[in-house]
Coordinates of C-alpha atoms in Angstrom, one line a residue:
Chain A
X28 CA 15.1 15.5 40.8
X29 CA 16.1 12.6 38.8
X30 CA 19.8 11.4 37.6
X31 CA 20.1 9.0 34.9
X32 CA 23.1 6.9 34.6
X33 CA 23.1 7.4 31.1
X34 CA 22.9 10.7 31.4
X35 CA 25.5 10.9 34.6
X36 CA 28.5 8.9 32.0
X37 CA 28.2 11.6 29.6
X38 CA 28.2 14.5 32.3
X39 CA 31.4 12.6 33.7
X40 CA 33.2 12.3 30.3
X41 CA 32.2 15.8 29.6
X42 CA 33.6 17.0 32.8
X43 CA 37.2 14.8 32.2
X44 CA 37.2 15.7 28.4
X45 CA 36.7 19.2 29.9
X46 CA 39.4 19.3 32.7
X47 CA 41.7 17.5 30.5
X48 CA 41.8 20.3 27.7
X49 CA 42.5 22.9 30.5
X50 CA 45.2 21.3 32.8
X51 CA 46.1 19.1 30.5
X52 CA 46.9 21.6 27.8
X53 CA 49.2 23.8 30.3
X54 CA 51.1 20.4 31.0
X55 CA 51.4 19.1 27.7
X56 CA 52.7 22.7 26.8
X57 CA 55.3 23.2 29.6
X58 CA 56.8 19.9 29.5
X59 CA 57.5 20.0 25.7
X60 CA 57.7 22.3 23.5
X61 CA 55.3 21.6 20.3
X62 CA 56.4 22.4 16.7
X63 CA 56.2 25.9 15.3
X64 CA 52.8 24.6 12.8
X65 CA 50.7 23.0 16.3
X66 CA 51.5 25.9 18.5
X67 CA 50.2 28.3 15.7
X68 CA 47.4 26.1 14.9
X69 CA 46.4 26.5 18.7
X70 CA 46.4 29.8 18.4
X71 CA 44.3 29.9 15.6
X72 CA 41.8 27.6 16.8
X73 CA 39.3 29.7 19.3
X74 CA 37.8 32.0 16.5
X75 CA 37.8 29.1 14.0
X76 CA 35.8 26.9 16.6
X77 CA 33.0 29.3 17.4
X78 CA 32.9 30.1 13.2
X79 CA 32.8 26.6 12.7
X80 CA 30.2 26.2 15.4
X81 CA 28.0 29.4 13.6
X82 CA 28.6 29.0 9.9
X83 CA 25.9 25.5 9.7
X84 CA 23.4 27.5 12.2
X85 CA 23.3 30.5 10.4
X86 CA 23.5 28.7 6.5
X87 CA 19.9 26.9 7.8
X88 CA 18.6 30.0 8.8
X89 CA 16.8 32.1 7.1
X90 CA 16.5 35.9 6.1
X91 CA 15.0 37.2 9.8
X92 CA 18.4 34.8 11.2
X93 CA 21.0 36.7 8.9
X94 CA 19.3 40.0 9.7
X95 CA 19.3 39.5 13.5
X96 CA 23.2 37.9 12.9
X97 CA 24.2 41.3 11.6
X98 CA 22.5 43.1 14.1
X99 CA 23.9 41.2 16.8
X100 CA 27.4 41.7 15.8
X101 CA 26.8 45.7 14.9
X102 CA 26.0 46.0 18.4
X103 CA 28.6 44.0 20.0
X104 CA 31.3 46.0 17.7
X105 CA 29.7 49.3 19.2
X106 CA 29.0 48.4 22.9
X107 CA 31.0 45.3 23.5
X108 CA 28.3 44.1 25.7
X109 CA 27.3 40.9 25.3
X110 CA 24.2 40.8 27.2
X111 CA 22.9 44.2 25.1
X112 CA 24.0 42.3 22.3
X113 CA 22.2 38.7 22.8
X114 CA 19.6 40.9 23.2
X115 CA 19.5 42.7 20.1
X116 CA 19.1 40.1 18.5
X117 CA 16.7 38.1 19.9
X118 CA 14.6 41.1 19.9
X119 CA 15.4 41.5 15.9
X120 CA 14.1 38.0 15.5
X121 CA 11.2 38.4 17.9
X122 CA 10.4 41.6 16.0
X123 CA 10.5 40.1 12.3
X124 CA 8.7 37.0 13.2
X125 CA 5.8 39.4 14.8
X126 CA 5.9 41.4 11.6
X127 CA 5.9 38.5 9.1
Chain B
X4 CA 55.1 39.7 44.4
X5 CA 51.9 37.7 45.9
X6 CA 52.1 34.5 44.1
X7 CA 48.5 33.3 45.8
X8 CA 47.0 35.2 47.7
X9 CA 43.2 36.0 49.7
X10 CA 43.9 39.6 48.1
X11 CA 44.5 37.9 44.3
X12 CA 41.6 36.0 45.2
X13 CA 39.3 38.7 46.3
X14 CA 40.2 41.0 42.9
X15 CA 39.5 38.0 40.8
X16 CA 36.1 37.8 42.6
X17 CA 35.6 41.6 42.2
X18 CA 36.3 41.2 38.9
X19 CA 33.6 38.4 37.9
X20 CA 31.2 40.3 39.7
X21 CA 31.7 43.6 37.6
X22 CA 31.0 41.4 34.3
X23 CA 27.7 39.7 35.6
X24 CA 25.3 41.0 33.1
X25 CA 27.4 39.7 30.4
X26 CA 27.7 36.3 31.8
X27 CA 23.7 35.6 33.1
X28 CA 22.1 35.5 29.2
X29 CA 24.4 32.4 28.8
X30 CA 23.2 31.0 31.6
X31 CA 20.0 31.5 31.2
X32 CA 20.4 29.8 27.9
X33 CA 21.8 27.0 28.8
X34 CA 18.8 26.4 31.1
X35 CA 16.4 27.2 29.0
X36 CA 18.1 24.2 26.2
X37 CA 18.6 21.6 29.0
X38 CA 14.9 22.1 29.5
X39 CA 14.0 21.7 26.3
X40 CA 16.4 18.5 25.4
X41 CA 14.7 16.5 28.8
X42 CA 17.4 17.0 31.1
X43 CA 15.8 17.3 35.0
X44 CA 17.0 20.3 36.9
X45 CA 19.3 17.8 38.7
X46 CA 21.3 16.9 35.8
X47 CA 21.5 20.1 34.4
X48 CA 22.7 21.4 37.7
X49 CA 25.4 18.2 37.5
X50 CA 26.9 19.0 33.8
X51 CA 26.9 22.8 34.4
X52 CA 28.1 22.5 38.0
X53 CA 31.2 20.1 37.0
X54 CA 31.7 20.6 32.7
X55 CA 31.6 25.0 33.6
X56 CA 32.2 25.4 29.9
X57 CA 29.4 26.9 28.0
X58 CA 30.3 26.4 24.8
X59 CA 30.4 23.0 24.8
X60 CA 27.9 22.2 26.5
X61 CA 26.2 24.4 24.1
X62 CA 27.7 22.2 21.0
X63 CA 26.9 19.1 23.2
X64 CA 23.1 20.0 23.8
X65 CA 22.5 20.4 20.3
X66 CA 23.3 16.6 19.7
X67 CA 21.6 15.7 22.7
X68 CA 19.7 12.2 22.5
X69 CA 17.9 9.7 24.7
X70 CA 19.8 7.8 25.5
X71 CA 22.7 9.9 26.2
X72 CA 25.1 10.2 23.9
X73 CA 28.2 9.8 25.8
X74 CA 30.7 9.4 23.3
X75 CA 30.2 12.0 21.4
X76 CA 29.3 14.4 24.6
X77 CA 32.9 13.4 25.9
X78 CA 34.5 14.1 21.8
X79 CA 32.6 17.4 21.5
X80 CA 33.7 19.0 24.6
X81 CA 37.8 17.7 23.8
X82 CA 37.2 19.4 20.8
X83 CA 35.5 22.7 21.4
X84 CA 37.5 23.0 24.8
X85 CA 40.4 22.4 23.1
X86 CA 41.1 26.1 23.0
X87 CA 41.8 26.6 26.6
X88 CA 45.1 24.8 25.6
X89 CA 46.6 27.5 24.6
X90 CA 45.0 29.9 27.1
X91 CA 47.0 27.5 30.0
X92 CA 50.7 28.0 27.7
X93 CA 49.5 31.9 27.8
X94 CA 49.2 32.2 31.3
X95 CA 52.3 30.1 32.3
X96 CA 54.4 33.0 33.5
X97 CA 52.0 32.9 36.2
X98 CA 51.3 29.7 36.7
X99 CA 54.8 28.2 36.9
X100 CA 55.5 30.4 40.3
X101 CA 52.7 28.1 41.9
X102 CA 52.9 24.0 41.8
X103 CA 50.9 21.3 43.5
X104 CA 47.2 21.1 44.5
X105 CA 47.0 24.9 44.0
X106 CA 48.0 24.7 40.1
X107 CA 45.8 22.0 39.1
X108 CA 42.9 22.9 41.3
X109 CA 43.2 26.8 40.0
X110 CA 42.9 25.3 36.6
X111 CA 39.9 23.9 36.8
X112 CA 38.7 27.1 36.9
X113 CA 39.9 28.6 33.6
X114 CA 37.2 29.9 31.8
X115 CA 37.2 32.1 28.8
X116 CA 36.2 35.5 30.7
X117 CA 38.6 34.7 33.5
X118 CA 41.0 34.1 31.2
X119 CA 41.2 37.2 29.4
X120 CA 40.3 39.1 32.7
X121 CA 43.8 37.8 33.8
X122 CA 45.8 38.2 30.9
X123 CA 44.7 42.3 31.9
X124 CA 46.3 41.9 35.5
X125 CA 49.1 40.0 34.2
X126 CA 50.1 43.1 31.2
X127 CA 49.3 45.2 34.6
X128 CA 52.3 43.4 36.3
X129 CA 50.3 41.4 38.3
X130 CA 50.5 37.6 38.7
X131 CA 48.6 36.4 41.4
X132 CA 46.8 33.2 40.1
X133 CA 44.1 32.9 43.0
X134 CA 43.0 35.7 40.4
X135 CA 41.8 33.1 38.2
X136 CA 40.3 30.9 41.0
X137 CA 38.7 34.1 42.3
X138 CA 37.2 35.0 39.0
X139 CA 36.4 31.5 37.8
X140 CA 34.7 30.7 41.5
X141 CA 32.7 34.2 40.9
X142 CA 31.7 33.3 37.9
X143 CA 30.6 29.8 38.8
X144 CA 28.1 31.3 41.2
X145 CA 26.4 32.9 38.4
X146 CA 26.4 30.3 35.8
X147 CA 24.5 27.9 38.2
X148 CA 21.9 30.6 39.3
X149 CA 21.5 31.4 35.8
X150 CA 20.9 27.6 34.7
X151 CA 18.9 27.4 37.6
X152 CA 16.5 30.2 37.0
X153 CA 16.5 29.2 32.5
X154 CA 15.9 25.5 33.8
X155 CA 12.8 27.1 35.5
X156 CA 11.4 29.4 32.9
X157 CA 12.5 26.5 30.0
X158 CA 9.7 23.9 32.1
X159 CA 7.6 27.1 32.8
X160 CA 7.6 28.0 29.7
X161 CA 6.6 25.4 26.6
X162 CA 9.0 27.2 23.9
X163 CA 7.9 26.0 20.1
X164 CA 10.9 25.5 18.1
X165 CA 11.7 28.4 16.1
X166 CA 11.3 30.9 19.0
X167 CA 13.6 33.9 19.5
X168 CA 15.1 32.5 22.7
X169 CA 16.5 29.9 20.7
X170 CA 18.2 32.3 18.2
X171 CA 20.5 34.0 21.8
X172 CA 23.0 30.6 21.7
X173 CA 23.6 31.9 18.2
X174 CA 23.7 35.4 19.2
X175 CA 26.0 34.9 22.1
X176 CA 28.6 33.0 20.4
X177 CA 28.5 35.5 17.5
X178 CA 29.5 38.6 20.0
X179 CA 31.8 36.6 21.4
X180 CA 33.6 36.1 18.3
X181 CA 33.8 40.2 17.9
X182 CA 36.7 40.5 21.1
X183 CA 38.3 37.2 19.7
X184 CA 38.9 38.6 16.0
X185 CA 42.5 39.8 15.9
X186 CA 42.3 41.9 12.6
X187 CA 42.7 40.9 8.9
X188 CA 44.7 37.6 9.5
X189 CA 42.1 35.9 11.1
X190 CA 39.5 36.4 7.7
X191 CA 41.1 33.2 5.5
X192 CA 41.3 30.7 8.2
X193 CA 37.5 32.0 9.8
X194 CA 36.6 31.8 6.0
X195 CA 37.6 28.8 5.6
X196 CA 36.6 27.4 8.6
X197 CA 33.2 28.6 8.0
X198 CA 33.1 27.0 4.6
X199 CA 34.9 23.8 5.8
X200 CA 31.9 23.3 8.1
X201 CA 29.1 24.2 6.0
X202 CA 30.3 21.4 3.8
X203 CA 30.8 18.7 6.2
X204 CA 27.5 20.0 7.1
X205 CA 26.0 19.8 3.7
X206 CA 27.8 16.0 3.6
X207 CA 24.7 14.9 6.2
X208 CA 27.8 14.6 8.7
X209 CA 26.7 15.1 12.2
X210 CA 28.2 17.2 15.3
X211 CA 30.7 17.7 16.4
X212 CA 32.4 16.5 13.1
X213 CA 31.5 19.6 11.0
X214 CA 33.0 22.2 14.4
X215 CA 35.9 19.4 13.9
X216 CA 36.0 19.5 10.0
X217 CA 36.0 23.7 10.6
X218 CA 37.6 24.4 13.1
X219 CA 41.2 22.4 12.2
X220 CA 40.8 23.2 8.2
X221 CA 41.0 27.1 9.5
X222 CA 43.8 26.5 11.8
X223 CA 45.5 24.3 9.8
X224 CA 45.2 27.3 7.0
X225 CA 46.1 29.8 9.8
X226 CA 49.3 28.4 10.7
X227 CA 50.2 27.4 7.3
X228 CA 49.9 31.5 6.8
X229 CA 51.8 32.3 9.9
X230 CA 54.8 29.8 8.9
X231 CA 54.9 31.5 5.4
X232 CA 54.6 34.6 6.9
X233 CA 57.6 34.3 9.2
X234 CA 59.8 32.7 6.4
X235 CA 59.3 35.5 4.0
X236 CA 60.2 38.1 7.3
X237 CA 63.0 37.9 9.7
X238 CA 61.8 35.9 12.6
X239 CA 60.7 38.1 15.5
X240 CA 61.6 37.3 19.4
X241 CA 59.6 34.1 20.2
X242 CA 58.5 36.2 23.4
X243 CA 56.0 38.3 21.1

């Protein structure tokens, strides 16, 4: 069970960086109120982060990625359940990389 | 109307419970990467138990180095946590009934699930905030079994790179983009993010600059659409 300091700075300024964007955001928003463009750019921003996030990932990736991609989403739009759909398409990738 | 109550608390709880199986997977993930990047089971129990953001730590273990990386670990998750900003405004017809240790210590537990778990109670009529420390404690409960039991199998098992298990942190962001998408307004800005981040990307730039590069080009075009939007139609009620 080791802890490396190192390792226990960046845990810490996760953890601040991390408390700071949900209290802080809550104070920052009460106490004044933002222009028009920054409070619809923060509502814009959660889909764009996880696309942002995806959109390298899946452009490295190859065919059995983009075909597990869609399958994932397809059966997250049908079900919306996440765990049925992480695995859907783990199982596509499993699958394809069995049959290539 | 209970402001803070055991009874808030307890539905909040209830709540996290009911959505278990859609939580674990992420979990289990995050174990099974912490693993693999040469964190002990000790640290990873440390960064899940006090950063309780999966995403980020997601986005932070993919630029994982020895030694830490602490600067960018600390940038990453102000950027990709950035989004519960808004979730706090969202929720401040609740939370401005409560002040004091019970505001920011609730807070701390915002998480995305508990979030939109208590947007629900709130269109239900109800605002009792130990609703979101219920939830987010429920929740918490899981995430660190999970990590504890994908920290496990990650040692257990030596996972080549390239495996399957790898492709669920894509996977799991990707179906939880599918509740997030609002309708058609959201495809220029996700485009563009998308684009925006391939590029910087492409540029040899490494994370989190190409989630930053993305992530602000789309909102940047998304409110840039909303402010045309409104000009072009009589202004709504700011309440909507």
């Amino acid at each position: 069970m080791s802890l490396r300091w190192d390792v226990l700075l960046a845990i810490l300024g996760m953890a601040l960086a991390t408390y700071l964007c949900r209290a802080g955001g809550y104070a920052v928003l009460r106490a004044t109120r933002p222009p028009r463009f920054v409070q619809a750019m923060l509502n814009h921003l959660p889909g764009c982060i996880f696309v942002a996030f995806l959109a390298p990932a899946l452009a490295r990736g190859g065919p059995d990625t983009w075909v597990a991609a869609l399958v994932t989403l397809a059966v997250q739009v049908v079900f919306r359940k996440l765990a049925l759909a992480i695995l859907s398409g783990v199982g596509t990738v499993w699958a394809l990389q069995a049959l290539g | 109307m209970e402001t803070f109550s055991r009874a808030g608390w307890m539905r909040g709880l209830r709540a996290a419970l009911a959505i278990t199986l859609g939580l674990s997977p992420f979990g289990l993930v995050i174990g099974v990467i912490s693993a693999s990047k040469g964190l002990s089971l000790a640290e990873t129990l440390v960064m899940s138990g006090l950063t309780f953001a999966g995403s980020a730590q997601l986005v932070v273990l993919q630029l994982w180095a020895d030694p830490a990386p602490i600067l960018a670990a600390t940038l990453a998750c102000l950027v990709v946590n950035l989004r519960m900003a808004p979730m706090g405004a969202a929720l401040a017809p609740a939370l401005d009934r409560i002040r004091g240790w019970r505001l920011w210590f609730t807070l701390a537990w915002l998480v995305d699930n508990g979030f939109a778990l208590f947007v629900a109670e709130m269109r239900a009529g109800r605002r009792d905030v130990a609703f979101v420390l219920g939830a987010g404690m429920g929740m918490w409960v899981n995430w660190m079994t999970m990590v504890t039991i994908g920290h496990s199998l990650g040692a257990a098992v030596e996972l080549r790179p390239g495996h399957p298990i790898f492709f669920a942190a894509v996977a799991t962001m990707l179906a939880i983009l599918v509740p997030i998408w609002r309708g058609r307004g959201d495809m220029a800005p996700w485009v563009a993010s998308g684009l925006a981040a391939v590029a910087a990307s492409g540029l040899g730039l490494g994370a989190p600059w190409p989630v930053l590069a993305g992530a602000f080009t789309g909102a940047g075009l998304g409110a840039w659409q909303d402010m045309r939007r409104e000009a072009a139609a009589p202004p709504r009620d700011a309440g909507a």
